[in-house]
Amino acid sequence: MAKLKLLKSIGHNTVHSYLSLMNYRDNGYVFEHLYNIAKDKSIDSIIVDILEGSIQPKTFEIPVIKQSLDDLRKDFERLLTGANIPLDNVYSEKAIIVFDLKNPHIGASGAELEKYNCLVEIIDKNQKSHKITVKEWWR
């Protein structure tokens, strides 16, 4: 039987990797692409549906983000396989990312570091919720 209690750590590891320095594409990190769109459009909250490979609001659906969402789902599936949890044990997995657009953290170099709150929620086949907070990669 699958150990569904592992879903919390799988969700954390999947999203932490997605928002980290390991995810560089199209001349920037994915979290930078997301933050820049959020800042330009004054949208502080996004929802990433990992199983569906979608992001809301649709303003964030640019090619580099769409490609990253495909890889995000693959990473999630790879971690599930490694934990011996079949995908059909997961009903949904979403990450809610809220950027702090007014008070970005200023690093030692004077560069803005994207400040955000991120909550990952996985609903398993039994409708049990597994929630975990993912902190910024630099904290």
PDB file of C-alpha atoms in Angstrom, residues 23-82:
ATOM      1  CA  ASN A  23      15.251  26.014 -12.694  1.00  0.00           C
ATOM      2  CA  TYR A  24      16.908  28.346 -15.218  1.00  0.00           C
ATOM      3  CA  ARG A  25      15.360  28.893 -18.644  1.00  0.00           C
ATOM      4  CA  ASP A  26      15.226  31.512 -21.329  1.00  0.00           C
ATOM      5  CA  ASN A  27      17.866  33.800 -19.766  1.00  0.00           C
ATOM      6  CA  GLY A  28      16.350  33.776 -16.283  1.00  0.00           C
ATOM      7  CA  TYR A  29      15.116  31.710 -13.386  1.00  0.00           C
ATOM      8  CA  VAL A  30      11.489  30.615 -13.455  1.00  0.00           C
ATOM      9  CA  PHE A  31      10.754  32.430 -10.183  1.00  0.00           C
ATOM     10  CA  GLU A  32      12.191  35.619 -11.769  1.00  0.00           C
ATOM     11  CA  HIS A  33       9.943  35.230 -14.803  1.00  0.00           C
ATOM     12  CA  LEU A  34       6.946  34.758 -12.505  1.00  0.00           C
ATOM     13  CA  TYR A  35       7.926  37.679 -10.269  1.00  0.00           C
ATOM     14  CA  ASN A  36       8.547  40.020 -13.209  1.00  0.00           C
ATOM     15  CA  ILE A  37       5.124  39.290 -14.699  1.00  0.00           C
ATOM     16  CA  ALA A  38       3.526  39.722 -11.277  1.00  0.00           C
ATOM     17  CA  LYS A  39       5.305  43.042 -10.762  1.00  0.00           C
ATOM     18  CA  ASP A  40       4.577  44.344 -14.294  1.00  0.00           C
ATOM     19  CA  LYS A  41       0.878  43.444 -14.065  1.00  0.00           C
ATOM     20  CA  SER A  42       0.458  44.190 -10.324  1.00  0.00           C
ATOM     21  CA  ILE A  43      -0.773  40.653  -9.693  1.00  0.00           C
ATOM     22  CA  ASP A  44       0.512  39.338  -6.409  1.00  0.00           C
ATOM     23  CA  SER A  45      -1.132  35.908  -6.308  1.00  0.00           C
ATOM     24  CA  ILE A  46      -0.888  32.942  -8.662  1.00  0.00           C
ATOM     25  CA  ILE A  47      -2.135  29.372  -8.543  1.00  0.00           C
ATOM     26  CA  VAL A  48      -0.131  26.610 -10.185  1.00  0.00           C
ATOM     27  CA  ASP A  49      -2.072  23.420 -10.856  1.00  0.00           C
ATOM     28  CA  ILE A  50       0.701  20.868 -11.102  1.00  0.00           C
ATOM     29  CA  LEU A  51      -1.408  17.944 -12.317  1.00  0.00           C
ATOM     30  CA  GLU A  52      -3.161  20.020 -14.966  1.00  0.00           C
ATOM     31  CA  GLY A  53       0.013  21.873 -15.928  1.00  0.00           C
ATOM     32  CA  SER A  54      -1.764  25.207 -15.743  1.00  0.00           C
ATOM     33  CA  ILE A  55      -1.339  28.554 -14.043  1.00  0.00           C
ATOM     34  CA  GLN A  56      -3.835  31.225 -13.050  1.00  0.00           C
ATOM     35  CA  PRO A  57      -4.232  33.989 -13.970  1.00  0.00           C
ATOM     36  CA  LYS A  58      -3.704  33.280 -17.654  1.00  0.00           C
ATOM     37  CA  THR A  59      -1.403  36.329 -17.922  1.00  0.00           C
ATOM     38  CA  PHE A  60       1.398  34.043 -16.716  1.00  0.00           C
ATOM     39  CA  GLU A  61       0.939  31.585 -19.597  1.00  0.00           C
ATOM     40  CA  ILE A  62       3.970  32.585 -21.608  1.00  0.00           C
ATOM     41  CA  PRO A  63       6.039  29.950 -23.469  1.00  0.00           C
ATOM     42  CA  VAL A  64       8.841  29.703 -20.884  1.00  0.00           C
ATOM     43  CA  ILE A  65       6.333  29.185 -18.047  1.00  0.00           C
ATOM     44  CA  LYS A  66       4.271  26.665 -20.034  1.00  0.00           C
ATOM     45  CA  GLN A  67       7.430  24.618 -20.689  1.00  0.00           C
ATOM     46  CA  SER A  68       8.402  24.822 -17.033  1.00  0.00           C
ATOM     47  CA  LEU A  69       4.972  23.531 -15.996  1.00  0.00           C
ATOM     48  CA  ASP A  70       5.436  20.440 -18.181  1.00  0.00           C
ATOM     49  CA  ASP A  71       8.729  19.728 -16.434  1.00  0.00           C
ATOM     50  CA  LEU A  72       7.180  20.451 -13.036  1.00  0.00           C
ATOM     51  CA  ARG A  73       4.586  17.740 -13.598  1.00  0.00           C
ATOM     52  CA  LYS A  74       7.295  15.305 -14.741  1.00  0.00           C
ATOM     53  CA  ASP A  75       9.325  16.041 -11.604  1.00  0.00           C
ATOM     54  CA  PHE A  76       6.256  15.443  -9.442  1.00  0.00           C
ATOM     55  CA  GLU A  77       5.572  12.128 -11.178  1.00  0.00           C
ATOM     56  CA  ARG A  78       9.237  11.111 -10.817  1.00  0.00           C
ATOM     57  CA  LEU A  79       9.145  11.770  -7.061  1.00  0.00           C
ATOM     58  CA  LEU A  80       5.894   9.826  -6.735  1.00  0.00           C
ATOM     59  CA  THR A  81       7.435   6.880  -8.581  1.00  0.00           C
ATOM     60  CA  GLY A  82      10.490   7.026  -6.329  1.00  0.00           C
TER      61      GLY A  82
END
